[in-house]
């Protein structure tokens, strides 16, 4: 079975030391943090799943951090029998509000039509030159459940399962992801040995 | 002791709010208040409050049954119930997994539990004496096994970069 690129014991003092002991060092997160450092008065949108470590990490690097947990909202809508398209009402921010958006793996929890709609919304919400972080889960069974990518030291990302969320995973090839995220332009991408892929997209 | 301004819409429950022996006021779940609340001791809200809350350096807790729509200024704030409004805290704000919060948060420190239902704008006061972790090449010495570095994928956007 495929495994993560980096497998190691989670530090005992880590707040989630008893969870799935999987983490790896994220190249895209490092690039995104470098980009934020170069911008002034940055505004970033994190669409979740909400996790305290990420709120702390990001809020120390930006002027204003916007958090709107779309995973939780889509999960609640789905349980109420509402169509996925209803979820976008929550992203009611003015155009060109953000320097960066963290989508994590949300696009792969959506049907293609809705994923394309999400990309269009991101394009509208981003300032020119703004960046979007997208993750695409691989084949490992640990990724069948929704995970929070919890930011640790040294740009390590810990996978913390979110069992309260029930959103089906759609497996996609790279070309599908790139096409789906148009009109955003891919500027960097990485693949890890278990199939996890990281993409950094940019507004023109 | 807390003081507040009354409004015509106030609903006063037969079981009133009370001050506990530990120096905090609890607004019970059968109490609804509309108006401004000012205080100089800790406050726990299990009922419904609409208006404004000013507690200076003291601690406001919105309990799991609490429903609050207010502008809040306090020392520390813990949210476990429903809160719509803006929080300005002197020190920290804690959002628990049961919270349903929408609004702005300004504080020195913040903690958020997984599962919290959030739509928030967060501004954390930066301590100029504290140095942020510099961005640099990641240290893979602990986490990475030799020969297992990530493989960069070349995409359309990489061309010419």
XYZ file of C-alpha atoms in Angstrom:
365
model
C 0.000 0.000 0.000
C 1.211 3.475 -0.735
C 2.566 5.437 2.160
C 3.343 9.034 2.765
C 6.640 10.439 1.639
C 7.549 11.113 5.209
C 6.529 8.760 7.944
C 7.663 9.364 11.496
C 6.591 9.407 15.104
C 4.602 12.484 15.905
C 6.228 14.457 18.752
C 4.677 13.476 22.091
C 4.050 17.109 22.999
C 2.036 17.676 19.832
C -1.598 18.431 20.681
C -2.755 15.653 18.409
C -0.127 13.073 19.252
C -2.619 10.217 19.458
C -4.134 10.779 16.008
C -2.998 9.164 12.786
C 0.763 9.468 12.852
C 1.266 10.769 9.376
C 2.974 13.920 8.339
C 5.119 15.310 5.573
C 6.899 18.526 4.680
C 4.875 20.656 2.309
C 6.629 22.459 -0.517
C 3.559 24.398 -1.574
C 2.907 25.652 1.937
C 6.483 26.953 2.135
C 6.097 28.715 -1.219
C 2.775 30.185 -0.116
C 4.287 31.472 3.150
C 7.202 33.019 1.237
C 4.720 34.714 -1.062
C 2.743 36.107 1.901
C 5.917 37.572 3.356
C 6.478 39.549 0.175
C 2.990 41.105 0.233
C 1.808 43.899 2.493
C -1.473 44.072 4.409
C -2.367 40.608 3.238
C -5.814 39.119 3.440
C -6.112 35.351 3.200
C -9.145 33.069 3.076
C -8.965 29.588 4.604
C -11.934 27.462 3.656
C -11.199 24.788 6.237
C -11.634 22.317 7.718
C -11.147 24.742 10.585
C -8.246 23.831 12.782
C -6.661 25.873 15.539
C -3.052 25.321 14.540
C -3.703 26.702 11.049
C -5.572 29.711 12.391
C -2.588 30.522 14.611
C -0.026 29.931 11.824
C -1.871 32.021 9.263
C -3.088 34.817 11.510
C 0.519 35.532 12.498
C 1.462 35.951 8.845
C -1.371 38.035 7.474
C -3.127 41.226 8.402
C -6.590 39.710 8.269
C -7.389 36.021 8.149
C -10.805 35.064 6.847
C -12.071 31.655 7.865
C -15.146 30.139 6.267
C -15.382 26.400 6.825
C -16.887 25.217 3.550
C -16.342 21.545 4.407
C -18.667 21.826 7.394
C -21.176 23.932 5.471
C -21.292 21.527 2.537
C -21.587 18.578 4.888
C -24.547 20.197 6.654
C -26.182 21.136 3.344
C -25.748 17.587 2.065
C -27.367 16.153 5.188
C -30.309 18.532 4.661
C -30.624 17.342 1.068
C -29.570 20.685 -0.403
C -27.688 20.698 -3.719
C -23.925 21.427 -3.547
C -24.423 24.600 -5.580
C -26.197 26.183 -2.597
C -22.952 26.242 -0.639
C -21.436 29.071 -2.645
C -23.760 31.592 -0.983
C -21.378 31.496 1.968
C -18.485 32.856 -0.101
C -20.154 36.253 -0.355
C -16.996 38.349 -0.186
C -16.355 41.346 -2.452
C -14.342 40.734 -5.630
C -10.548 40.976 -5.354
C -10.617 40.668 -1.566
C -7.812 38.171 -1.072
C -4.106 37.784 -1.651
C -4.398 34.057 -1.116
C -6.956 31.295 -0.708
C -6.359 27.907 0.884
C -8.678 25.394 -0.744
C -6.846 22.348 0.638
C -8.656 19.284 -0.790
C -12.118 20.796 -1.246
C -12.081 20.614 -5.053
C -11.694 16.836 -4.905
C -14.770 16.581 -2.694
C -16.855 18.179 -5.458
C -18.325 17.062 -8.732
C -16.527 18.610 -11.685
C -19.193 21.227 -12.381
C -19.084 22.518 -8.817
C -15.292 22.356 -8.710
C -15.189 24.559 -11.807
C -17.622 26.947 -10.139
C -15.347 27.043 -7.089
C -12.360 27.920 -9.294
C -14.338 30.756 -10.894
C -15.306 32.094 -7.475
C -11.677 31.970 -6.347
C -10.651 33.839 -9.500
C -13.200 36.558 -8.707
C -12.210 36.828 -5.053
C -8.463 36.986 -5.686
C -6.490 40.149 -6.185
C -4.311 40.179 -9.326
C -1.311 37.942 -8.680
C -3.114 36.222 -5.799
C -2.437 32.542 -5.140
C -4.530 29.474 -4.386
C -3.343 26.341 -2.584
C -4.940 23.101 -3.796
C -4.272 19.573 -2.559
C -5.384 16.416 -4.304
C -5.458 13.291 -2.146
C -3.748 10.152 -3.375
C -4.632 6.500 -3.176
C -3.827 5.843 0.458
C -6.784 4.733 2.511
C -5.979 7.379 5.103
C -7.225 9.906 2.544
C -10.640 8.327 2.050
C -11.850 10.375 4.997
C -11.726 14.155 5.007
C -8.510 15.295 6.635
C -7.474 18.596 8.060
C -3.944 19.404 6.914
C -2.656 20.660 10.234
C 0.322 22.985 9.958
C 3.229 22.159 12.248
C 6.798 23.381 12.568
C 8.994 23.569 9.481
C 6.018 23.534 7.101
C 5.126 20.025 8.081
C 1.547 19.062 7.523
C -0.093 16.541 9.817
C -3.155 14.743 8.547
C -5.900 14.858 11.143
C -9.038 12.910 10.199
C -12.326 14.777 10.467
C -14.772 11.916 11.042
C -17.686 14.308 11.514
C -17.423 15.255 7.828
C -18.887 12.978 5.181
C -17.939 14.240 1.729
C -17.159 11.719 -1.017
C -13.744 11.825 -2.667
C -13.438 12.167 -6.442
C -10.166 10.848 -7.786
C -8.756 12.915 -10.627
C -5.803 12.973 -12.955
C -3.519 16.009 -13.011
C -4.828 17.216 -16.365
C -8.385 17.120 -15.004
C -7.337 19.168 -12.001
C -5.535 21.717 -14.145
C -8.466 22.012 -16.538
C -10.973 22.210 -13.731
C -9.147 25.052 -12.015
C -9.095 27.286 -15.115
C -9.046 30.296 -15.320
C -6.436 30.037 -12.564
C -2.942 29.287 -13.801
C -0.817 26.539 -12.237
C 2.580 27.879 -11.233
C 3.963 24.987 -9.161
C 2.966 21.423 -8.478
C 4.422 18.528 -6.525
C 3.558 14.869 -6.274
C 4.422 12.679 -3.310
C 5.031 8.971 -3.338
C 1.616 8.044 -2.006
C -0.028 10.011 -4.782
C -0.808 13.176 -2.827
C -0.425 16.198 -5.086
C 0.026 19.833 -4.161
C -0.710 22.679 -6.564
C -0.115 26.386 -6.358
C -2.382 28.331 -8.702
C -2.210 32.017 -9.489
C -4.531 34.751 -10.666
C -3.122 36.474 -13.754
C -21.324 43.742 39.606
C -22.964 43.981 36.241
C -25.161 46.816 35.170
C -27.245 47.058 32.059
C -29.571 49.284 30.169
C -33.124 48.097 29.795
C -35.127 47.965 26.628
C -38.830 47.615 25.998
C -38.241 44.238 24.439
C -36.636 42.735 27.519
C -38.032 39.423 28.576
C -37.498 38.853 32.246
C -37.758 35.247 33.296
C -39.109 34.274 36.729
C -35.788 32.520 37.316
C -33.469 35.541 37.224
C -29.785 35.759 36.469
C -27.688 35.345 39.548
C -24.257 36.059 40.918
C -22.449 32.940 41.983
C -20.157 32.655 44.966
C -17.148 32.545 42.663
C -17.643 36.124 41.464
C -19.247 35.599 38.136
C -22.685 36.313 36.818
C -24.619 33.654 34.978
C -27.401 34.583 32.603
C -29.513 31.469 32.660
C -30.939 29.715 29.649
C -34.443 30.971 30.334
C -33.320 34.616 30.321
C -33.353 36.937 27.305
C -31.773 40.377 27.439
C -31.805 43.113 24.850
C -29.626 46.127 25.486
C -26.180 46.931 26.782
C -24.365 44.986 29.470
C -21.392 46.439 31.318
C -19.570 44.644 34.064
C -16.476 44.226 36.140
C -16.608 40.526 36.793
C -16.805 37.360 34.724
C -20.006 36.652 32.863
C -21.448 33.392 31.588
C -24.296 33.511 29.097
C -26.506 30.462 28.743
C -29.527 32.467 27.658
C -30.130 34.991 24.882
C -28.469 38.398 24.648
C -28.733 41.046 21.935
C -26.879 44.333 22.171
C -23.432 45.067 23.514
C -21.270 43.562 26.231
C -18.371 45.360 27.902
C -16.427 43.501 30.559
C -13.097 45.359 30.550
C -10.486 42.789 31.613
C -12.943 40.085 32.621
C -13.933 36.805 31.046
C -17.029 36.303 28.946
C -18.242 32.780 28.289
C -20.991 32.026 25.806
C -22.104 28.614 27.011
C -23.342 25.760 24.801
C -26.943 26.941 25.119
C -26.118 30.618 24.791
C -27.331 32.715 21.873
C -25.643 36.075 21.561
C -25.817 38.799 18.953
C -23.598 41.565 20.220
C -20.538 43.753 20.016
C -18.193 42.418 22.679
C -15.227 43.895 24.518
C -13.688 41.746 27.225
C -10.415 40.460 28.613
C -10.941 36.903 27.443
C -13.794 35.322 25.559
C -14.788 31.668 25.308
C -17.430 30.710 22.775
C -19.237 27.372 22.981
C -22.650 28.495 21.803
C -24.007 30.740 19.067
C -22.405 34.136 18.664
C -22.934 36.650 15.917
C -20.993 39.871 16.244
C -17.553 41.250 16.772
C -15.180 40.407 19.589
C -12.398 42.638 20.798
C -10.425 40.859 23.514
C -7.514 42.206 25.514
C -5.937 38.779 25.624
C -7.401 35.607 24.173
C -10.401 34.150 22.417
C -11.215 30.444 22.586
C -13.643 28.916 20.128
C -14.713 25.405 21.102
C -15.955 22.642 18.808
C -19.576 23.341 19.714
C -19.397 27.006 18.743
C -21.290 28.632 15.892
C -19.573 31.962 15.356
C -19.784 34.594 12.665
C -18.108 37.955 12.917
C -14.749 39.541 13.570
C -12.214 38.652 16.225
C -9.432 40.919 17.400
C -7.236 39.440 20.116
C -3.668 38.733 21.151
C -4.200 34.978 21.080
C -6.785 32.658 19.644
C -7.550 28.971 19.827
C -10.052 27.098 17.706
C -11.157 23.498 18.144
C -11.820 21.213 15.184
C -15.479 21.153 14.270
C -16.272 24.743 15.209
C -18.739 26.297 12.761
C -16.912 29.462 11.805
C -17.233 32.336 9.459
C -14.796 34.793 10.861
C -12.330 37.535 10.188
C -9.401 37.177 12.539
C -6.832 39.792 13.427
C -4.198 38.747 15.895
C -2.247 41.515 17.530
C 1.372 40.940 16.689
C 3.916 41.055 19.470
C 6.858 42.994 18.040
C 9.239 41.327 20.541
C 8.352 37.840 19.336
C 10.074 36.636 16.210
C 8.050 34.669 13.729
C 9.456 31.455 12.374
C 11.438 32.523 9.312
C 10.500 31.096 5.963
C 13.295 29.048 4.530
C 14.108 25.663 3.183
C 12.296 23.033 5.216
C 14.324 20.924 7.574
C 13.557 17.399 6.495
C 16.085 15.716 8.737
C 13.485 14.262 11.085
C 10.505 13.774 8.862
C 12.010 12.640 5.586
C 13.493 9.328 4.843
C 16.525 9.341 2.505
C 15.598 9.118 -1.123
C 11.978 9.974 -0.474
C 11.952 13.617 -1.417
C 8.853 14.881 -3.212
C 9.000 14.761 -6.969
C 8.135 18.089 -8.589
C 5.632 17.805 -11.398
C 6.121 20.085 -14.367
C 2.864 21.679 -15.328
C 1.901 24.093 -18.080
C 2.365 27.009 -15.710
C 5.932 26.023 -14.901
C 7.159 26.571 -18.397
C 9.514 29.476 -18.647
C 9.621 30.028 -14.877
